[in-house]
Each structure stands twice: as structure tokens, then as C-alpha cells.
PDB file of C-alpha atoms in Angstrom:
ATOM      1  CA  UNK O   1     -17.649   2.380 -37.691  1.00  0.00           C
ATOM      2  CA  UNK O   2     -14.993   1.924 -40.378  1.00  0.00           C
ATOM      3  CA  UNK O   3     -16.147   1.810 -43.974  1.00  0.00           C
ATOM      4  CA  UNK O   4     -14.557   0.015 -46.882  1.00  0.00           C
ATOM      5  CA  UNK O   5     -12.395   2.366 -48.896  1.00  0.00           C
ATOM      6  CA  UNK O   6     -13.084   2.725 -52.571  1.00  0.00           C
ATOM      7  CA  UNK O   7     -10.483   1.882 -55.179  1.00  0.00           C
ATOM      8  CA  UNK O   8      -8.164   4.781 -55.866  1.00  0.00           C
ATOM      9  CA  UNK O   9      -5.695   5.688 -58.564  1.00  0.00           C
ATOM     10  CA  UNK O  10      -2.904   4.921 -56.109  1.00  0.00           C
ATOM     11  CA  UNK O  11      -3.687   1.231 -55.788  1.00  0.00           C
ATOM     12  CA  UNK O  12      -1.375   0.415 -58.683  1.00  0.00           C
ATOM     13  CA  UNK O  13       1.542   0.487 -56.218  1.00  0.00           C
ATOM     14  CA  UNK O  14       0.426  -2.930 -54.937  1.00  0.00           C
ATOM     15  CA  UNK O  15       1.794  -4.357 -58.187  1.00  0.00           C
ATOM     16  CA  UNK O  16       5.313  -3.802 -56.842  1.00  0.00           C
ATOM     17  CA  UNK O  17       4.814  -6.275 -54.000  1.00  0.00           C
ATOM     18  CA  UNK O  18       6.698  -9.532 -54.475  1.00  0.00           C
ATOM     19  CA  UNK O  19       4.909 -12.872 -54.296  1.00  0.00           C
ATOM     20  CA  UNK O  20       6.866 -14.899 -51.761  1.00  0.00           C
ATOM     21  CA  UNK O  21       4.687 -17.943 -51.194  1.00  0.00           C
ATOM     22  CA  UNK O  22       6.602 -20.991 -50.009  1.00  0.00           C
ATOM     23  CA  UNK O  23       6.489 -24.045 -52.235  1.00  0.00           C
ATOM     24  CA  UNK O  24       3.455 -26.279 -51.644  1.00  0.00           C
ATOM     25  CA  UNK O  25       3.706 -29.674 -49.972  1.00  0.00           C
ATOM     26  CA  UNK O  26       6.959 -28.739 -48.226  1.00  0.00           C
ATOM     27  CA  UNK O  27       7.909 -28.304 -44.611  1.00  0.00           C
ATOM     28  CA  UNK O  28       8.508 -24.649 -43.746  1.00  0.00           C
ATOM     29  CA  UNK O  29      11.217 -23.837 -41.220  1.00  0.00           C
ATOM     30  CA  UNK O  30      11.397 -20.425 -39.587  1.00  0.00           C
ATOM     31  CA  UNK O  31      14.671 -19.969 -37.747  1.00  0.00           C
ATOM     32  CA  UNK O  32      15.342 -16.964 -35.548  1.00  0.00           C
ATOM     33  CA  UNK O  33      18.611 -15.853 -33.989  1.00  0.00           C
ATOM     34  CA  UNK O  34      19.413 -13.279 -31.351  1.00  0.00           C
ATOM     35  CA  UNK O  35      20.953 -10.102 -32.773  1.00  0.00           C
ATOM     36  CA  UNK O  36      24.375  -9.455 -31.229  1.00  0.00           C
ATOM     37  CA  UNK O  37      23.541 -11.627 -28.237  1.00  0.00           C
ATOM     38  CA  UNK O  38      27.196 -11.833 -27.193  1.00  0.00           C
ATOM     39  CA  UNK O  39      26.918  -8.190 -26.172  1.00  0.00           C
ATOM     40  CA  UNK O  40      23.406  -8.693 -24.774  1.00  0.00           C
ATOM     41  CA  UNK O  41      24.566 -11.610 -22.591  1.00  0.00           C
ATOM     42  CA  UNK O  42      27.533  -9.612 -21.288  1.00  0.00           C
ATOM     43  CA  UNK O  43      25.455  -6.506 -20.565  1.00  0.00           C
ATOM     44  CA  UNK O  44      22.936  -8.593 -18.617  1.00  0.00           C
ATOM     45  CA  UNK O  45      25.599 -10.655 -16.845  1.00  0.00           C
ATOM     46  CA  UNK O  46      24.520 -14.070 -18.093  1.00  0.00           C
ATOM     47  CA  UNK O  47      26.436 -16.961 -16.589  1.00  0.00           C
ATOM     48  CA  UNK O  48      29.149 -18.443 -18.809  1.00  0.00           C
ATOM     49  CA  UNK O  49      29.238 -20.745 -20.693  1.00  0.00           C
ATOM     50  CA  UNK O  50      25.505 -21.348 -20.144  1.00  0.00           C
ATOM     51  CA  UNK O  51      22.848 -19.411 -18.285  1.00  0.00           C
ATOM     52  CA  UNK O  52      20.097 -21.863 -17.375  1.00  0.00           C
ATOM     53  CA  UNK O  53      17.534 -19.151 -16.682  1.00  0.00           C
ATOM     54  CA  UNK O  54      18.158 -17.429 -20.010  1.00  0.00           C
ATOM     55  CA  UNK O  55      17.772 -20.730 -21.860  1.00  0.00           C
ATOM     56  CA  UNK O  56      14.514 -21.449 -20.052  1.00  0.00           C
ATOM     57  CA  UNK O  57      13.234 -17.987 -21.006  1.00  0.00           C
ATOM     58  CA  UNK O  58      13.926 -18.784 -24.658  1.00  0.00           C
ATOM     59  CA  UNK O  59      12.012 -22.049 -24.349  1.00  0.00           C
ATOM     60  CA  UNK O  60       9.073 -20.337 -22.646  1.00  0.00           C
ATOM     61  CA  UNK O  61       8.870 -17.927 -25.587  1.00  0.00           C
ATOM     62  CA  UNK O  62       9.034 -20.806 -28.070  1.00  0.00           C
ATOM     63  CA  UNK O  63       6.245 -22.616 -26.252  1.00  0.00           C
ATOM     64  CA  UNK O  64       4.104 -19.470 -26.420  1.00  0.00           C
ATOM     65  CA  UNK O  65       4.716 -19.268 -30.173  1.00  0.00           C
ATOM     66  CA  UNK O  66       3.709 -22.921 -30.635  1.00  0.00           C
ATOM     67  CA  UNK O  67       0.534 -22.409 -28.632  1.00  0.00           C
ATOM     68  CA  UNK O  68      -0.330 -19.467 -30.857  1.00  0.00           C
ATOM     69  CA  UNK O  69       0.461 -21.206 -34.154  1.00  0.00           C
ATOM     70  CA  UNK O  70      -1.056 -24.689 -34.099  1.00  0.00           C
ATOM     71  CA  UNK O  71       0.463 -25.628 -37.474  1.00  0.00           C
ATOM     72  CA  UNK O  72       3.941 -25.772 -35.928  1.00  0.00           C
ATOM     73  CA  UNK O  73       4.682 -29.461 -35.408  1.00  0.00           C
ATOM     74  CA  UNK O  74       8.028 -29.188 -33.685  1.00  0.00           C
ATOM     75  CA  UNK O  75      10.605 -26.608 -32.660  1.00  0.00           C
ATOM     76  CA  UNK O  76      14.211 -26.864 -31.551  1.00  0.00           C
ATOM     77  CA  UNK O  77      16.342 -24.357 -29.692  1.00  0.00           C
ATOM     78  CA  UNK O  78      19.835 -23.875 -28.377  1.00  0.00           C
ATOM     79  CA  UNK O  79      21.799 -20.838 -27.232  1.00  0.00           C
ATOM     80  CA  UNK O  80      20.106 -17.751 -28.759  1.00  0.00           C
ATOM     81  CA  UNK O  81      18.301 -19.482 -31.627  1.00  0.00           C
ATOM     82  CA  UNK O  82      15.051 -21.357 -32.215  1.00  0.00           C
ATOM     83  CA  UNK O  83      13.712 -23.177 -35.269  1.00  0.00           C
ATOM     84  CA  UNK O  84       9.982 -23.641 -35.862  1.00  0.00           C
ATOM     85  CA  UNK O  85       8.752 -26.305 -38.286  1.00  0.00           C
ATOM     86  CA  UNK O  86       5.369 -25.739 -39.928  1.00  0.00           C
ATOM     87  CA  UNK O  87       3.613 -28.835 -41.241  1.00  0.00           C
ATOM     88  CA  UNK O  88       3.695 -29.450 -44.971  1.00  0.00           C
ATOM     89  CA  UNK O  89       0.008 -28.699 -45.516  1.00  0.00           C
ATOM     90  CA  UNK O  90      -0.161 -25.433 -43.602  1.00  0.00           C
ATOM     91  CA  UNK O  91      -2.077 -22.575 -45.213  1.00  0.00           C
ATOM     92  CA  UNK O  92      -1.094 -20.064 -42.516  1.00  0.00           C
ATOM     93  CA  UNK O  93      -0.798 -16.593 -44.083  1.00  0.00           C
ATOM     94  CA  UNK O  94      -1.208 -18.267 -47.487  1.00  0.00           C
ATOM     95  CA  UNK O  95       2.300 -19.709 -46.930  1.00  0.00           C
ATOM     96  CA  UNK O  96       3.861 -16.277 -47.494  1.00  0.00           C
ATOM     97  CA  UNK O  97       7.447 -16.362 -46.296  1.00  0.00           C
ATOM     98  CA  UNK O  98       7.571 -12.742 -45.171  1.00  0.00           C
ATOM     99  CA  UNK O  99       4.335 -12.984 -43.186  1.00  0.00           C
ATOM    100  CA  UNK O 100       5.334 -16.251 -41.505  1.00  0.00           C
ATOM    101  CA  UNK O 101       8.802 -15.001 -40.606  1.00  0.00           C
ATOM    102  CA  UNK O 102       7.796 -11.579 -39.315  1.00  0.00           C
ATOM    103  CA  UNK O 103       4.905 -12.936 -37.252  1.00  0.00           C
ATOM    104  CA  UNK O 104       7.038 -15.615 -35.595  1.00  0.00           C
ATOM    105  CA  UNK O 105       9.980 -13.308 -34.897  1.00  0.00           C
ATOM    106  CA  UNK O 106       7.890 -10.385 -33.643  1.00  0.00           C
ATOM    107  CA  UNK O 107       5.820 -12.601 -31.336  1.00  0.00           C
ATOM    108  CA  UNK O 108       8.935 -14.298 -29.968  1.00  0.00           C
ATOM    109  CA  UNK O 109      10.707 -10.972 -29.362  1.00  0.00           C
ATOM    110  CA  UNK O 110       7.744  -9.345 -27.628  1.00  0.00           C
ATOM    111  CA  UNK O 111       7.270 -12.486 -25.531  1.00  0.00           C
ATOM    112  CA  UNK O 112      10.949 -12.336 -24.496  1.00  0.00           C
ATOM    113  CA  UNK O 113      10.467  -8.818 -23.166  1.00  0.00           C
ATOM    114  CA  UNK O 114       7.064  -9.637 -21.643  1.00  0.00           C
ATOM    115  CA  UNK O 115       8.399 -12.653 -19.722  1.00  0.00           C
ATOM    116  CA  UNK O 116      11.763 -11.173 -18.753  1.00  0.00           C
ATOM    117  CA  UNK O 117      10.780 -10.132 -15.223  1.00  0.00           C
ATOM    118  CA  UNK O 118       9.202 -13.556 -14.634  1.00  0.00           C
ATOM    119  CA  UNK O 119      12.573 -15.231 -15.162  1.00  0.00           C
ATOM    120  CA  UNK O 120      14.834 -12.397 -14.008  1.00  0.00           C
ATOM    121  CA  UNK O 121      12.879 -10.658 -11.228  1.00  0.00           C
ATOM    122  CA  UNK O 122      16.006  -9.022  -9.801  1.00  0.00           C
ATOM    123  CA  UNK O 123      17.615  -8.036 -13.095  1.00  0.00           C
ATOM    124  CA  UNK O 124      16.440  -5.035 -15.099  1.00  0.00           C
ATOM    125  CA  UNK O 125      16.229  -5.349 -18.870  1.00  0.00           C
ATOM    126  CA  UNK O 126      18.695  -2.692 -20.008  1.00  0.00           C
ATOM    127  CA  UNK O 127      17.598  -2.461 -23.638  1.00  0.00           C
ATOM    128  CA  UNK O 128      15.271  -4.279 -26.055  1.00  0.00           C
ATOM    129  CA  UNK O 129      16.689  -7.490 -27.547  1.00  0.00           C
ATOM    130  CA  UNK O 130      16.572  -8.027 -31.300  1.00  0.00           C
ATOM    131  CA  UNK O 131      16.080 -11.185 -33.348  1.00  0.00           C
ATOM    132  CA  UNK O 132      16.486 -11.865 -37.055  1.00  0.00           C
ATOM    133  CA  UNK O 133      14.654 -14.576 -38.956  1.00  0.00           C
ATOM    134  CA  UNK O 134      14.665 -16.560 -42.178  1.00  0.00           C
ATOM    135  CA  UNK O 135      12.502 -19.169 -43.835  1.00  0.00           C
ATOM    136  CA  UNK O 136      13.590 -22.322 -45.646  1.00  0.00           C
ATOM    137  CA  UNK O 137      11.459 -25.042 -47.233  1.00  0.00           C
ATOM    138  CA  UNK O 138      12.273 -28.761 -47.149  1.00  0.00           C
ATOM    139  CA  UNK O 139      10.410 -31.306 -49.311  1.00  0.00           C
ATOM    140  CA  UNK O 140      10.820 -34.506 -47.286  1.00  0.00           C
ATOM    141  CA  UNK O 141      10.551 -35.693 -43.705  1.00  0.00           C
ATOM    142  CA  UNK O 142      14.145 -36.919 -43.908  1.00  0.00           C
ATOM    143  CA  UNK O 143      15.211 -33.391 -44.858  1.00  0.00           C
ATOM    144  CA  UNK O 144      13.541 -32.079 -41.698  1.00  0.00           C
ATOM    145  CA  UNK O 145      15.205 -34.712 -39.541  1.00  0.00           C
ATOM    146  CA  UNK O 146      18.566 -33.864 -41.094  1.00  0.00           C
ATOM    147  CA  UNK O 147      17.955 -30.149 -40.528  1.00  0.00           C
ATOM    148  CA  UNK O 148      17.173 -30.673 -36.843  1.00  0.00           C
ATOM    149  CA  UNK O 149      20.143 -33.042 -36.531  1.00  0.00           C
ATOM    150  CA  UNK O 150      22.355 -30.318 -38.006  1.00  0.00           C
ATOM    151  CA  UNK O 151      21.178 -27.807 -35.400  1.00  0.00           C
ATOM    152  CA  UNK O 152      21.723 -30.286 -32.540  1.00  0.00           C
ATOM    153  CA  UNK O 153      25.180 -31.197 -33.829  1.00  0.00           C
ATOM    154  CA  UNK O 154      25.918 -27.467 -33.922  1.00  0.00           C
ATOM    155  CA  UNK O 155      24.748 -27.225 -30.303  1.00  0.00           C
ATOM    156  CA  UNK O 156      27.179 -29.968 -29.253  1.00  0.00           C
ATOM    157  CA  UNK O 157      30.145 -28.488 -31.139  1.00  0.00           C
ATOM    158  CA  UNK O 158      29.593 -24.959 -29.809  1.00  0.00           C
ATOM    159  CA  UNK O 159      28.871 -26.041 -26.251  1.00  0.00           C
ATOM    160  CA  UNK O 160      31.915 -28.283 -26.025  1.00  0.00           C
ATOM    161  CA  UNK O 161      34.126 -25.446 -27.250  1.00  0.00           C
ATOM    162  CA  UNK O 162      32.523 -22.864 -24.959  1.00  0.00           C
ATOM    163  CA  UNK O 163      32.740 -25.179 -21.954  1.00  0.00           C
ATOM    164  CA  UNK O 164      36.473 -25.627 -22.525  1.00  0.00           C
ATOM    165  CA  UNK O 165      37.011 -21.937 -23.266  1.00  0.00           C
ATOM    166  CA  UNK O 166      35.341 -20.711 -20.086  1.00  0.00           C
ATOM    167  CA  UNK O 167      36.984 -23.391 -17.936  1.00  0.00           C
ATOM    168  CA  UNK O 168      40.354 -22.128 -19.142  1.00  0.00           C
ATOM    169  CA  UNK O 169      39.415 -18.502 -18.498  1.00  0.00           C
ATOM    170  CA  UNK O 170      37.582 -18.941 -15.181  1.00  0.00           C
ATOM    171  CA  UNK O 171      39.648 -21.722 -13.599  1.00  0.00           C
ATOM    172  CA  UNK O 172      42.756 -22.103 -15.732  1.00  0.00           C
ATOM    173  CA  UNK O 173      44.206 -18.596 -15.352  1.00  0.00           C
ATOM    174  CA  UNK O 174      44.077 -18.035 -19.116  1.00  0.00           C
ATOM    175  CA  UNK O 175      43.214 -14.811 -20.848  1.00  0.00           C
ATOM    176  CA  UNK O 176      40.520 -15.099 -23.557  1.00  0.00           C
ATOM    177  CA  UNK O 177      43.281 -14.834 -26.188  1.00  0.00           C
ATOM    178  CA  UNK O 178      45.343 -17.590 -24.547  1.00  0.00           C
ATOM    179  CA  UNK O 179      42.275 -19.825 -24.299  1.00  0.00           C
ATOM    180  CA  UNK O 180      41.571 -19.349 -28.009  1.00  0.00           C
ATOM    181  CA  UNK O 181      45.146 -20.249 -28.891  1.00  0.00           C
ATOM    182  CA  UNK O 182      45.075 -23.330 -26.687  1.00  0.00           C
ATOM    183  CA  UNK O 183      41.882 -24.627 -28.326  1.00  0.00           C
ATOM    184  CA  UNK O 184      42.875 -23.796 -31.889  1.00  0.00           C
ATOM    185  CA  UNK O 185      42.999 -26.931 -34.066  1.00  0.00           C
ATOM    186  CA  UNK O 186      41.735 -29.270 -31.332  1.00  0.00           C
ATOM    187  CA  UNK O 187      39.265 -32.093 -31.930  1.00  0.00           C
ATOM    188  CA  UNK O 188      36.356 -33.201 -29.748  1.00  0.00           C
ATOM    189  CA  UNK O 189      38.505 -35.903 -28.150  1.00  0.00           C
ATOM    190  CA  UNK O 190      41.143 -33.297 -27.273  1.00  0.00           C
ATOM    191  CA  UNK O 191      38.576 -31.045 -25.639  1.00  0.00           C
ATOM    192  CA  UNK O 192      37.064 -33.914 -23.647  1.00  0.00           C
ATOM    193  CA  UNK O 193      40.544 -34.893 -22.462  1.00  0.00           C
ATOM    194  CA  UNK O 194      41.338 -31.298 -21.491  1.00  0.00           C
ATOM    195  CA  UNK O 195      38.143 -31.013 -19.414  1.00  0.00           C
ATOM    196  CA  UNK O 196      38.754 -34.286 -17.602  1.00  0.00           C
ATOM    197  CA  UNK O 197      42.499 -34.129 -17.049  1.00  0.00           C
ATOM    198  CA  UNK O 198      42.757 -30.454 -16.132  1.00  0.00           C
ATOM    199  CA  UNK O 199      39.379 -29.732 -14.536  1.00  0.00           C
ATOM    200  CA  UNK O 200      38.057 -33.181 -13.520  1.00  0.00           C
ATOM    201  CA  UNK O 201      34.950 -32.546 -15.620  1.00  0.00           C
ATOM    202  CA  UNK O 202      33.224 -35.325 -17.536  1.00  0.00           C
ATOM    203  CA  UNK O 203      31.510 -33.528 -20.415  1.00  0.00           C
ATOM    204  CA  UNK O 204      28.915 -36.294 -20.812  1.00  0.00           C
ATOM    205  CA  UNK O 205      27.722 -35.697 -17.251  1.00  0.00           C
ATOM    206  CA  UNK O 206      26.886 -32.024 -17.840  1.00  0.00           C
ATOM    207  CA  UNK O 207      23.149 -31.166 -18.062  1.00  0.00           C
ATOM    208  CA  UNK O 208      21.537 -32.263 -21.323  1.00  0.00           C
ATOM    209  CA  UNK O 209      19.926 -28.834 -21.584  1.00  0.00           C
ATOM    210  CA  UNK O 210      23.387 -27.531 -22.478  1.00  0.00           C
ATOM    211  CA  UNK O 211      24.601 -30.490 -24.529  1.00  0.00           C
ATOM    212  CA  UNK O 212      21.417 -31.369 -26.438  1.00  0.00           C
ATOM    213  CA  UNK O 213      19.378 -28.179 -26.574  1.00  0.00           C
ATOM    214  CA  UNK O 214      15.581 -28.288 -26.267  1.00  0.00           C
ATOM    215  CA  UNK O 215      13.012 -29.880 -28.556  1.00  0.00           C
ATOM    216  CA  UNK O 216       9.333 -28.929 -28.230  1.00  0.00           C
ATOM    217  CA  UNK O 217       6.556 -30.982 -29.789  1.00  0.00           C
ATOM    218  CA  UNK O 218       2.886 -31.778 -29.350  1.00  0.00           C
ATOM    219  CA  UNK O 219       1.845 -34.877 -27.445  1.00  0.00           C
ATOM    220  CA  UNK O 220      -1.412 -36.255 -26.110  1.00  0.00           C
ATOM    221  CA  UNK O 221      -1.395 -35.790 -22.346  1.00  0.00           C
ATOM    222  CA  UNK O 222      -3.946 -37.214 -19.932  1.00  0.00           C
ATOM    223  CA  UNK O 223      -5.538 -34.499 -17.818  1.00  0.00           C
ATOM    224  CA  UNK O 224      -7.958 -34.697 -14.935  1.00  0.00           C
ATOM    225  CA  UNK O 225     -10.824 -32.199 -15.069  1.00  0.00           C
ATOM    226  CA  UNK O 226     -13.919 -31.660 -12.955  1.00  0.00           C
ATOM    227  CA  UNK O 227     -17.183 -32.012 -14.871  1.00  0.00           C
ATOM    228  CA  UNK O 228     -20.717 -31.332 -13.567  1.00  0.00           C
ATOM    229  CA  UNK O 229     -22.827 -34.486 -13.677  1.00  0.00           C
ATOM    230  CA  UNK O 230     -26.494 -35.130 -13.049  1.00  0.00           C
ATOM    231  CA  UNK O 231     -29.867 -35.273 -14.773  1.00  0.00           C
ATOM    232  CA  UNK O 232     -31.146 -32.372 -16.857  1.00  0.00           C
ATOM    233  CA  UNK O 233     -33.953 -31.757 -14.389  1.00  0.00           C
ATOM    234  CA  UNK O 234     -31.703 -31.718 -11.356  1.00  0.00           C
ATOM    235  CA  UNK O 235     -30.841 -28.284  -9.998  1.00  0.00           C
ATOM    236  CA  UNK O 236     -27.836 -29.594  -8.091  1.00  0.00           C
ATOM    237  CA  UNK O 237     -24.991 -30.849 -10.227  1.00  0.00           C
ATOM    238  CA  UNK O 238     -22.456 -33.166  -8.724  1.00  0.00           C
ATOM    239  CA  UNK O 239     -18.855 -32.451  -9.754  1.00  0.00           C
ATOM    240  CA  UNK O 240     -17.112 -35.551 -10.971  1.00  0.00           C
ATOM    241  CA  UNK O 241     -13.481 -36.028 -11.922  1.00  0.00           C
ATOM    242  CA  UNK O 242     -12.975 -37.249 -15.491  1.00  0.00           C
ATOM    243  CA  UNK O 243      -9.871 -37.975 -17.547  1.00  0.00           C
ATOM    244  CA  UNK O 244      -9.341 -36.502 -20.991  1.00  0.00           C
ATOM    245  CA  UNK O 245      -6.582 -36.667 -23.571  1.00  0.00           C
ATOM    246  CA  UNK O 246      -5.478 -33.263 -24.758  1.00  0.00           C
ATOM    247  CA  UNK O 247      -2.692 -32.112 -27.047  1.00  0.00           C
ATOM    248  CA  UNK O 248      -0.021 -30.209 -25.162  1.00  0.00           C
ATOM    249  CA  UNK O 249       3.359 -28.750 -26.053  1.00  0.00           C
ATOM    250  CA  UNK O 250       6.069 -30.593 -24.145  1.00  0.00           C
ATOM    251  CA  UNK O 251       9.778 -29.793 -23.891  1.00  0.00           C
ATOM    252  CA  UNK O 252      12.561 -32.352 -23.709  1.00  0.00           C
ATOM    253  CA  UNK O 253      16.367 -32.238 -23.672  1.00  0.00           C
ATOM    254  CA  UNK O 254      17.094 -35.420 -25.596  1.00  0.00           C
ATOM    255  CA  UNK O 255      18.999 -36.808 -28.554  1.00  0.00           C
ATOM    256  CA  UNK O 256      17.061 -36.117 -31.767  1.00  0.00           C
ATOM    257  CA  UNK O 257      19.790 -37.314 -34.126  1.00  0.00           C
ATOM    258  CA  UNK O 258      19.283 -41.031 -33.489  1.00  0.00           C
ATOM    259  CA  UNK O 259      16.144 -42.907 -34.534  1.00  0.00           C
ATOM    260  CA  UNK O 260      14.905 -43.563 -30.997  1.00  0.00           C
ATOM    261  CA  UNK O 261      13.194 -40.199 -30.512  1.00  0.00           C
ATOM    262  CA  UNK O 262      11.386 -40.421 -33.855  1.00  0.00           C
ATOM    263  CA  UNK O 263      10.212 -43.979 -33.197  1.00  0.00           C
ATOM    264  CA  UNK O 264       8.688 -42.803 -29.928  1.00  0.00           C
ATOM    265  CA  UNK O 265       6.981 -39.808 -31.558  1.00  0.00           C
ATOM    266  CA  UNK O 266       6.106 -40.735 -35.162  1.00  0.00           C
ATOM    267  CA  UNK O 267       3.323 -38.124 -35.250  1.00  0.00           C
ATOM    268  CA  UNK O 268       5.841 -35.273 -35.509  1.00  0.00           C
ATOM    269  CA  UNK O 269       6.964 -35.882 -39.078  1.00  0.00           C
ATOM    270  CA  UNK O 270       4.538 -38.638 -40.019  1.00  0.00           C
ATOM    271  CA  UNK O 271       1.927 -38.419 -42.797  1.00  0.00           C
ATOM    272  CA  UNK O 272       0.277 -35.006 -42.843  1.00  0.00           C
TER     273      UNK O 272
END
């Protein structure tokens, strides 16, 4: 059995530790990004511009993180990144930025490796993936909405560019350098026109998983469970189906910039 160690003369070194508690009464966002995932995606032959299986693996990892940390109200992911929003009143790890960030990133990374074979049963993981992380605090619910809107807008901008780029390379007989030159200085309208006129592709009809990213949040879901019923004195219990409301993490590929999503789910950034 382990015993508590007595104070020693060396304990003074603890004074060098920095106090990195996040500001109170603020939302805490932990955002993680894949480290050099361009190389990782190439090495593992991900489909371009989007690999649906790889994106679903990311979401499965994010869902695992949310199930582990109940103080995360909502998360949003696209490409090789995910953002996790802790509620304003969380006391997890005494709100220490370093502890929150390292725990989220390490759990996500280990989950990615753990679940790899589930999503890619015929593809060997060639080397361990890496993820970096950072924490940012936001004082208001509007700040959080704006942050998530920023990430979704980034998803749209990057995906529209990548869709055009890979169409030019894969179907337009362009080299990567030629595709870059052709897209340089173009606006969204130009890219949409290029996709439709040259490749008969309507960008707005592409899967929302690619265009909108994925938002995960908690919602009350009705579940049917079997419950033993009968008197206390009865030896035989009859199993009866009952309905219960339970909080579950759900994933959606929807617009989170407009007000509609937030009207439907006011509990996400409502009063804490």
C-alpha cells in the first residue's frame, strides 16, 4: 500500500509552476488540430478533397471526449480540427488551461489510434498521428456563437477551394501548380461558376458533412428500456417496456451561423 510522502527540502521547486487558471464565468474553448495532417492524409491515402471515413473517425473521437467530459456543452469539427466548449461554470481541473488542454488532446489522440481499425479495417496505421491544442476563454454566449460561426465559415471557404483544386487536378488535367494559379485571386462566385460550367457540379448539392462540418451537442432523447415490474413479495418479475428521457450526444451537419439552430437548441448556450 502506498504511503503519503513527507515534505522534503525539494518541494520548493513547486513554486516555479505557473498558475494558468482560466478566467471565471467564461466559456472555455479547447481547439485541437492535426499535426502535419497533409502528410498524414497522403501517407494513408485519404480521398481528396474529403475522406468521409476519416471525418467520421474524427467525430467518433469527439463524441468519446464529450461522453468523458460532461461539462462540454457543444463541439464543432471540420477537416483535421475539433473545438470543445466547456460551460461557463465548469470547475473541471480547477479551470487550469494546461490540464484541460492536455487531457482533451491526449484523450482525442489515443481514441483516434484506438478506433482506427474500426473505421479503416483494411488500412494499417503507418505511424502515430499528432495533435496540438490551445485554450481560449470567451465571456459571452454571443462570443461563443461568433467563434463557432468563424470555424464554420472557415470550413466553407477551405472546402470550396479544395473542391475546385482537386477537380482541376483529378478531372481538369491540371498540375497542382497550374490549379493554384488558376484559383489565385478568385472569389466564391468564381469558384462556384468554375465547378458548374467546367465539371457540372453544383457545390450546394455536395454533402453537408463537407460543406458545414459537424456539430455535436447534448439533447434529451427518448429511449425504450425494459424494467422488471411486480410486487416486492413476488419472486417472478415481469419485464415491462418503459420510456425514459436521457441526455445523449448527437451529431448534425447543419448551419450553425444562422439563428435557426440556436432557436431549436437554446440549452446549448442558454443560462448556465
